Amino acid sequence: MFELKDDWQFELPERYFTLEDYEGGTARWCPGCGDLAVLTAVQKILRDAQMPPENTVCVSGIGCSSRFPHYMKTYGFHGLHGRPLPVACGIKSRRPELDVWVATGDGDCCSIGTGHWLHAVRYNMDMVVMLFDNSVYGLTKKQTSPTSPKGMETNTHPKGAWLPPLDPLAAMLGFTNTSFVAQTVDWNPAHLQATLHAAWQHEGLGFVRILQRCPQFTATVYEDLQKDPSKLLLLTGEGQPRLEPSVARLFPNQRAHLVGDLAGARALAGAADGVPIGVLFRDPSRPRYEEFTAMGLRMSAEQKLAALSRELDRFAV
Ligand code: SF4
């Protein structure tokens, strides 16, 4: 493993990470659960980029998808319901050099965690936020979530959900300081990975809503999109996830979209002629709060004390 050089110095071999280096415990999601595809996509992105696992942190709240950190061999924090984003922002503000991934579900993010969601978006810290949207509370066995379609029968609404669902894309495109919004589906691994990769490369909060299958409780919610890809609208053009022609051909319905066009993105989020997949909006110029919170992080204790004394001296009489 080590090579002994003539001058008696050790030369460490370069580390090469395989998928195994990012694989944590055996995933205990149901067979066919879309969460498995997302887990694989993230592991492949990190492997392809040769990211040291010890520089990556996965943070989650509560829900099926929030078991994500357990299945990654990186640092992780399985937090409280609706609270992955304050934890992720805390990590990023003190350790801005770390690569932060957030796994949150529609119940976790869009209900109890909504207050944290909109402020984390405003902070725009450099992280990937993956919204696993299966339109139901799966872990607690089928209660209506904010994104459950109207009329969907659940344990809390046996005669069907009463209210129209919250649209996470429309919400994101209305929040202050939003810098990246994308949508993808778990059943197309190439588009899923390419979209998460685009969010990961973005400097700022990269939000990806993943239409995620839950065969256990909402098997039919995305069934029509799976069976008929023409119901999806593949966004194309500069800044969109890079796809092989063989993958792009699977989507008969395509539209060129400028990623900086906010009004166009809002129109797409509510489009009746197809569910958009790709990057709806991106603005890399938006301010990032970790640039502010990281100020002075590298100062020594002596430097901090000297700065404090200087400030206090201003009040000397
Ligand atoms: Fe996945 Fe649904 Fe099973 Fe939860 S209940 S692990 S979301 S299939």
CSV table of C-alpha atoms and ligand atoms in Angstrom, one decimal:
chain,number,residue,atom,x,y,z
A,1,MET,CA,0.0,0.0,0.0
A,2,PHE,CA,2.8,2.4,1.0
A,3,GLU,CA,5.8,2.9,-1.2
A,4,LEU,CA,9.1,3.5,0.6
A,5,LYS,CA,11.3,6.0,-1.2
A,6,ASP,CA,15.1,6.2,-1.2
A,7,ASP,CA,15.0,9.1,1.2
A,8,TRP,CA,12.9,7.2,3.7
A,9,GLN,CA,9.8,9.2,3.1
A,10,PHE,CA,6.5,7.5,2.5
A,11,GLU,CA,4.5,8.2,-0.6
A,12,LEU,CA,0.8,7.8,-0.1
A,13,PRO,CA,-1.0,6.3,-3.0
A,14,GLU,CA,-3.7,8.5,-4.5
A,15,ARG,CA,-7.2,7.6,-3.2
A,16,TYR,CA,-9.6,6.4,-5.7
A,17,PHE,CA,-13.2,6.1,-4.5
A,18,THR,CA,-15.6,3.5,-5.7
A,19,LEU,CA,-19.3,3.4,-5.2
A,20,GLU,CA,-18.8,1.2,-2.2
A,21,ASP,CA,-17.0,4.1,-0.5
A,22,TYR,CA,-20.3,6.0,-0.4
A,23,GLU,CA,-22.6,3.1,0.4
A,24,GLY,CA,-23.8,3.0,4.0
A,25,GLY,CA,-26.3,0.6,5.6
A,26,THR,CA,-28.6,-1.6,3.5
A,27,ALA,CA,-31.5,0.5,2.4
A,28,ARG,CA,-34.8,-0.6,4.0
A,29,TRP,CA,-37.2,1.2,1.7
A,30,CYS,CA,-40.0,-0.9,0.1
A,31,PRO,CA,-39.2,-2.7,-3.2
A,32,GLY,CA,-39.7,-0.4,-6.1
A,33,CYS,CA,-39.5,2.8,-3.9
A,34,GLY,CA,-38.2,5.7,-5.9
A,35,ASP,CA,-35.9,6.7,-3.1
A,36,LEU,CA,-33.5,3.9,-4.1
A,37,ALA,CA,-32.9,5.5,-7.5
A,38,VAL,CA,-32.1,8.9,-5.9
A,39,LEU,CA,-29.7,7.2,-3.5
A,40,THR,CA,-27.8,5.6,-6.4
A,41,ALA,CA,-27.8,8.8,-8.4
A,42,VAL,CA,-26.2,10.8,-5.5
A,43,GLN,CA,-23.6,8.1,-4.9
A,44,LYS,CA,-22.7,8.1,-8.6
A,45,ILE,CA,-22.3,11.9,-8.7
A,46,LEU,CA,-19.9,11.8,-5.7
A,47,ARG,CA,-18.0,8.8,-7.2
A,48,ASP,CA,-17.7,10.4,-10.6
A,49,ALA,CA,-16.4,13.7,-9.0
A,50,GLN,CA,-14.2,11.7,-6.6
A,51,MET,CA,-15.5,13.6,-3.6
A,52,PRO,CA,-13.9,12.5,-0.4
A,53,PRO,CA,-16.8,10.9,1.7
A,54,GLU,CA,-15.5,12.7,4.8
A,55,ASN,CA,-16.1,16.1,3.1
A,56,THR,CA,-19.8,15.3,2.4
A,57,VAL,CA,-22.7,15.7,4.9
A,58,CYS,CA,-26.2,14.4,4.3
A,59,VAL,CA,-28.9,16.0,6.4
A,60,SER,CA,-32.6,15.0,6.6
A,61,GLY,CA,-35.8,15.5,8.6
A,62,ILE,CA,-38.4,12.8,9.3
A,63,GLY,CA,-40.1,10.5,6.7
A,64,CYS,CA,-39.2,7.6,4.5
A,65,SER,CA,-36.8,9.6,2.4
A,66,SER,CA,-35.2,11.0,5.5
A,67,ARG,CA,-33.5,7.7,6.2
A,68,PHE,CA,-31.1,8.8,3.4
A,69,PRO,CA,-28.1,9.7,5.6
A,70,HIS,CA,-28.2,6.2,7.1
A,71,TYR,CA,-27.6,4.7,3.6
A,72,MET,CA,-24.6,7.0,2.8
A,73,LYS,CA,-21.1,6.3,4.1
A,74,THR,CA,-20.6,10.1,4.7
A,75,TYR,CA,-21.2,12.3,7.6
A,76,GLY,CA,-24.9,12.6,8.3
A,77,PHE,CA,-27.6,14.1,10.5
A,78,HIS,CA,-31.1,12.5,10.8
A,79,GLY,CA,-32.9,15.4,12.4
A,80,LEU,CA,-36.3,16.4,13.6
A,81,HIS,CA,-39.5,16.6,11.5
A,82,GLY,CA,-39.3,19.6,9.2
A,83,ARG,CA,-35.9,20.7,10.5
A,84,PRO,CA,-33.3,19.5,8.1
A,85,LEU,CA,-32.7,22.9,6.6
A,86,PRO,CA,-31.8,24.8,9.8
A,87,VAL,CA,-29.3,22.0,10.5
A,88,ALA,CA,-27.9,22.2,7.0
A,89,CYS,CA,-27.6,26.0,7.2
A,90,GLY,CA,-25.8,25.7,10.5
A,91,ILE,CA,-23.3,23.2,9.1
A,92,LYS,CA,-22.8,25.4,6.0
A,93,SER,CA,-22.3,28.6,8.0
A,94,ARG,CA,-19.5,27.1,10.2
A,95,ARG,CA,-18.0,24.6,7.7
A,96,PRO,CA,-18.6,26.3,4.3
A,97,GLU,CA,-16.1,24.0,2.7
A,98,LEU,CA,-18.3,20.9,3.2
A,99,ASP,CA,-20.5,19.5,0.6
A,100,VAL,CA,-24.1,19.5,1.9
A,101,TRP,CA,-27.0,17.4,0.6
A,102,VAL,CA,-30.5,17.7,2.1
A,103,ALA,CA,-33.1,14.9,1.8
A,104,THR,CA,-36.6,16.0,2.7
A,105,GLY,CA,-40.1,14.8,1.8
A,106,ASP,CA,-43.3,16.7,0.9
A,107,GLY,CA,-44.6,16.2,4.4
A,108,ASP,CA,-41.3,17.2,6.0
A,109,CYS,CA,-40.6,20.3,3.8
A,110,CYS,CA,-43.9,21.6,2.6
A,111,SER,CA,-45.9,21.3,5.8
A,112,ILE,CA,-44.2,21.4,9.2
A,113,GLY,CA,-40.9,22.6,7.7
A,114,THR,CA,-42.4,25.4,5.5
A,115,GLY,CA,-41.1,28.3,7.6
A,116,HIS,CA,-37.6,26.9,7.5
A,117,TRP,CA,-37.9,26.1,3.8
A,118,LEU,CA,-38.6,29.7,2.7
A,119,HIS,CA,-35.9,31.2,4.9
A,120,ALA,CA,-33.3,28.6,3.8
A,121,VAL,CA,-34.1,29.5,0.2
A,122,ARG,CA,-33.6,33.2,1.1
A,123,TYR,CA,-30.3,32.4,2.8
A,124,ASN,CA,-29.3,30.6,-0.5
A,125,MET,CA,-26.4,28.7,1.1
A,126,ASP,CA,-24.5,26.4,-1.3
A,127,MET,CA,-26.2,23.0,-0.9
A,128,VAL,CA,-28.5,20.6,-2.8
A,129,VAL,CA,-32.0,20.2,-1.5
A,130,MET,CA,-33.8,17.1,-2.8
A,131,LEU,CA,-37.6,17.2,-2.3
A,132,PHE,CA,-38.7,13.6,-2.5
A,133,ASP,CA,-42.3,14.3,-3.5
A,134,ASN,CA,-44.5,11.1,-3.3
A,135,SER,CA,-47.7,13.1,-2.4
A,136,VAL,CA,-48.2,11.3,0.9
A,137,TYR,CA,-47.0,10.7,4.4
A,138,GLY,CA,-45.5,7.3,3.7
A,139,LEU,CA,-43.6,6.5,7.0
A,140,THR,CA,-46.8,7.0,9.0
A,141,LYS,CA,-48.8,5.0,6.5
A,142,LYS,CA,-50.8,7.1,4.1
A,143,GLN,CA,-52.0,10.5,5.5
A,144,THR,CA,-52.8,13.4,3.2
A,145,SER,CA,-49.7,15.6,2.6
A,146,PRO,CA,-49.7,19.2,1.2
A,147,THR,CA,-49.0,17.8,-2.3
A,148,SER,CA,-51.6,15.1,-2.3
A,149,PRO,CA,-53.8,15.5,-5.4
A,150,LYS,CA,-57.4,16.7,-4.7
A,151,GLY,CA,-59.6,13.6,-4.3
A,152,MET,CA,-56.8,11.2,-3.3
A,153,GLU,CA,-58.1,8.8,-0.7
A,154,THR,CA,-56.0,8.6,2.4
A,155,ASN,CA,-56.4,7.6,6.1
A,156,THR,CA,-57.0,11.2,7.1
A,157,HIS,CA,-59.4,11.9,4.1
A,158,PRO,CA,-61.0,8.5,3.3
A,159,LYS,CA,-63.4,10.3,0.9
A,160,GLY,CA,-60.6,12.1,-0.9
A,161,ALA,CA,-58.3,15.1,-0.2
A,162,TRP,CA,-60.4,18.2,0.0
A,163,LEU,CA,-57.9,21.0,-1.0
A,164,PRO,CA,-56.0,21.6,-4.1
A,165,PRO,CA,-52.3,20.5,-3.7
A,166,LEU,CA,-49.5,22.9,-2.9
A,167,ASP,CA,-47.2,23.3,-5.9
A,168,PRO,CA,-43.6,23.3,-4.6
A,169,LEU,CA,-42.2,24.7,-7.9
A,170,ALA,CA,-44.6,27.7,-7.9
A,171,ALA,CA,-43.8,28.3,-4.2
A,172,MET,CA,-40.0,28.2,-4.9
A,173,LEU,CA,-40.4,30.6,-7.8
A,174,GLY,CA,-42.2,33.1,-5.5
A,175,PHE,CA,-39.7,32.9,-2.6
A,176,THR,CA,-37.1,35.7,-2.1
A,177,ASN,CA,-33.6,35.0,-3.4
A,178,THR,CA,-34.4,31.7,-5.1
A,179,SER,CA,-31.4,30.8,-7.2
A,180,PHE,CA,-32.0,27.3,-8.6
A,181,VAL,CA,-35.2,25.3,-9.2
A,182,ALA,CA,-35.5,22.1,-11.1
A,183,GLN,CA,-37.8,19.1,-11.4
A,184,THR,CA,-37.0,15.5,-12.4
A,185,VAL,CA,-38.5,12.0,-12.0
A,186,ASP,CA,-37.1,9.0,-10.2
A,187,TRP,CA,-37.9,6.6,-13.0
A,188,ASN,CA,-35.5,8.0,-15.5
A,189,PRO,CA,-32.1,7.5,-13.9
A,190,ALA,CA,-30.2,9.5,-16.5
A,191,HIS,CA,-32.4,12.6,-16.2
A,192,LEU,CA,-32.4,12.2,-12.4
A,193,GLN,CA,-28.7,12.1,-12.1
A,194,ALA,CA,-28.0,14.9,-14.6
A,195,THR,CA,-30.5,17.2,-12.8
A,196,LEU,CA,-29.1,16.5,-9.4
A,197,HIS,CA,-25.6,17.1,-10.9
A,198,ALA,CA,-26.7,20.4,-12.3
A,199,ALA,CA,-28.0,21.4,-8.8
A,200,TRP,CA,-24.8,20.2,-7.2
A,201,GLN,CA,-22.7,22.3,-9.6
A,202,HIS,CA,-24.8,25.4,-8.9
A,203,GLU,CA,-23.3,27.8,-6.4
A,204,GLY,CA,-26.2,28.5,-4.1
A,205,LEU,CA,-29.2,26.5,-2.9
A,206,GLY,CA,-30.0,24.0,-5.6
A,207,PHE,CA,-33.6,22.8,-5.1
A,208,VAL,CA,-34.8,19.7,-7.0
A,209,ARG,CA,-38.3,18.4,-6.7
A,210,ILE,CA,-38.2,14.7,-7.5
A,211,LEU,CA,-41.5,13.1,-8.5
A,212,GLN,CA,-41.0,10.0,-6.4
A,213,ARG,CA,-42.9,6.8,-6.7
A,214,CYS,CA,-44.4,5.2,-3.6
A,215,PRO,CA,-45.7,1.9,-4.8
A,216,GLN,CA,-46.9,1.2,-1.3
A,217,PHE,CA,-49.4,4.1,-0.9
A,218,THR,CA,-49.5,6.3,-4.0
A,219,ALA,CA,-48.9,3.8,-6.8
A,220,THR,CA,-51.2,5.6,-9.3
A,221,VAL,CA,-50.2,9.2,-8.7
A,222,TYR,CA,-47.5,9.3,-11.3
A,223,GLU,CA,-48.6,6.2,-13.3
A,224,ASP,CA,-49.9,8.2,-16.3
A,225,LEU,CA,-46.5,10.1,-16.5
A,226,GLN,CA,-44.6,6.8,-16.5
A,227,LYS,CA,-46.8,5.1,-19.1
A,228,ASP,CA,-47.0,8.1,-21.4
A,229,PRO,CA,-43.8,10.2,-21.5
A,230,SER,CA,-45.5,12.7,-23.8
A,231,LYS,CA,-47.2,14.0,-20.7
A,232,LEU,CA,-43.7,15.2,-19.5
A,233,LEU,CA,-42.2,18.3,-21.0
A,234,LEU,CA,-38.4,18.0,-21.3
A,235,LEU,CA,-36.7,21.4,-21.0
A,236,THR,CA,-33.8,21.8,-23.4
A,237,GLY,CA,-31.2,24.4,-24.1
A,238,GLU,CA,-28.2,25.9,-22.4
A,239,GLY,CA,-28.0,25.1,-18.7
A,240,GLN,CA,-30.3,22.1,-18.9
A,241,PRO,CA,-29.2,18.7,-17.7
A,242,ARG,CA,-27.0,17.0,-20.2
A,243,LEU,CA,-28.6,13.9,-21.7
A,244,GLU,CA,-27.4,11.4,-24.3
A,245,PRO,CA,-29.5,11.6,-27.5
A,246,SER,CA,-30.8,8.1,-26.8
A,247,VAL,CA,-32.3,9.3,-23.5
A,248,ALA,CA,-33.6,12.6,-24.9
A,249,ARG,CA,-35.4,10.7,-27.6
A,250,LEU,CA,-37.6,9.1,-24.9
A,251,PHE,CA,-39.4,12.4,-24.4
A,252,PRO,CA,-41.5,13.3,-27.5
A,253,ASN,CA,-42.6,16.6,-25.8
A,254,GLN,CA,-39.7,19.0,-25.6
A,255,ARG,CA,-39.3,22.8,-25.2
A,256,ALA,CA,-36.4,25.2,-25.3
A,257,HIS,CA,-36.3,27.2,-22.1
A,258,LEU,CA,-33.9,29.9,-20.9
A,259,VAL,CA,-32.9,29.1,-17.3
A,260,GLY,CA,-32.7,32.8,-16.3
A,261,ASP,CA,-36.3,33.5,-17.4
A,262,LEU,CA,-38.2,33.8,-14.2
A,263,ALA,CA,-41.6,34.7,-15.8
A,264,GLY,CA,-41.1,31.8,-18.2
A,265,ALA,CA,-40.3,29.5,-15.3
A,266,ARG,CA,-43.5,30.5,-13.5
A,267,ALA,CA,-45.5,29.9,-16.6
A,268,LEU,CA,-43.9,26.4,-16.9
A,269,ALA,CA,-44.7,25.5,-13.3
A,270,GLY,CA,-48.4,25.9,-13.9
A,271,ALA,CA,-48.4,24.6,-17.5
A,272,ALA,CA,-51.4,22.5,-18.4
A,273,ASP,CA,-49.7,21.0,-21.5
A,274,GLY,CA,-47.1,18.9,-19.7
A,275,VAL,CA,-45.2,18.4,-16.5
A,276,PRO,CA,-41.8,20.2,-17.0
A,277,ILE,CA,-38.6,18.4,-16.2
A,278,GLY,CA,-35.2,20.1,-16.2
A,279,VAL,CA,-34.0,23.4,-14.8
A,280,LEU,CA,-36.8,25.9,-14.5
A,281,PHE,CA,-34.8,28.7,-13.1
A,282,ARG,CA,-31.2,29.5,-12.3
A,283,ASP,CA,-29.5,32.8,-11.2
A,284,PRO,CA,-26.0,32.3,-10.0
A,285,SER,CA,-25.6,36.0,-9.1
A,286,ARG,CA,-28.0,35.8,-6.0
A,287,PRO,CA,-26.2,36.5,-2.7
A,288,ARG,CA,-25.2,33.5,-0.5
A,289,TYR,CA,-25.4,33.9,3.2
A,290,GLU,CA,-22.5,31.7,4.0
A,291,GLU,CA,-20.2,34.3,2.4
A,292,PHE,CA,-21.3,36.5,5.3
A,293,THR,CA,-21.3,33.9,8.0
A,294,ALA,CA,-17.9,32.6,7.0
A,295,MET,CA,-16.2,36.0,7.6
A,296,GLY,CA,-13.6,35.7,10.3
A,297,LEU,CA,-13.8,31.9,10.5
A,298,ARG,CA,-10.1,31.6,9.9
A,299,MET,CA,-9.1,34.2,12.4
A,300,SER,CA,-6.9,33.0,15.3
A,301,ALA,CA,-8.1,33.4,18.9
A,302,GLU,CA,-5.5,36.3,19.3
A,303,GLN,CA,-6.8,38.0,16.1
A,304,LYS,CA,-10.4,37.7,17.4
A,305,LEU,CA,-9.4,39.2,20.8
A,306,ALA,CA,-7.5,42.0,19.1
A,307,ALA,CA,-10.5,42.8,16.9
A,308,LEU,CA,-12.9,42.7,19.9
A,309,SER,CA,-10.6,45.1,21.9
A,310,ARG,CA,-10.4,47.5,18.9
A,311,GLU,CA,-14.3,47.6,18.8
A,312,LEU,CA,-14.6,48.1,22.6
A,313,ASP,CA,-11.9,50.8,22.5
A,314,ARG,CA,-14.3,52.8,20.3
A,315,PHE,CA,-16.5,53.3,23.3
A,316,ALA,CA,-13.7,54.4,25.7
A,317,VAL,CA,-14.4,57.8,27.3
B,1,SF4,FE1,-41.0,4.2,-0.3
B,1,SF4,FE2,-43.6,4.5,0.0
B,1,SF4,FE3,-42.3,2.4,1.1
B,1,SF4,FE4,-42.0,4.8,2.1
B,1,SF4,S1,-43.9,3.7,2.1
B,1,SF4,S2,-40.4,3.3,1.7
B,1,SF4,S3,-42.0,6.1,0.2
B,1,SF4,S4,-42.6,2.9,-1.1
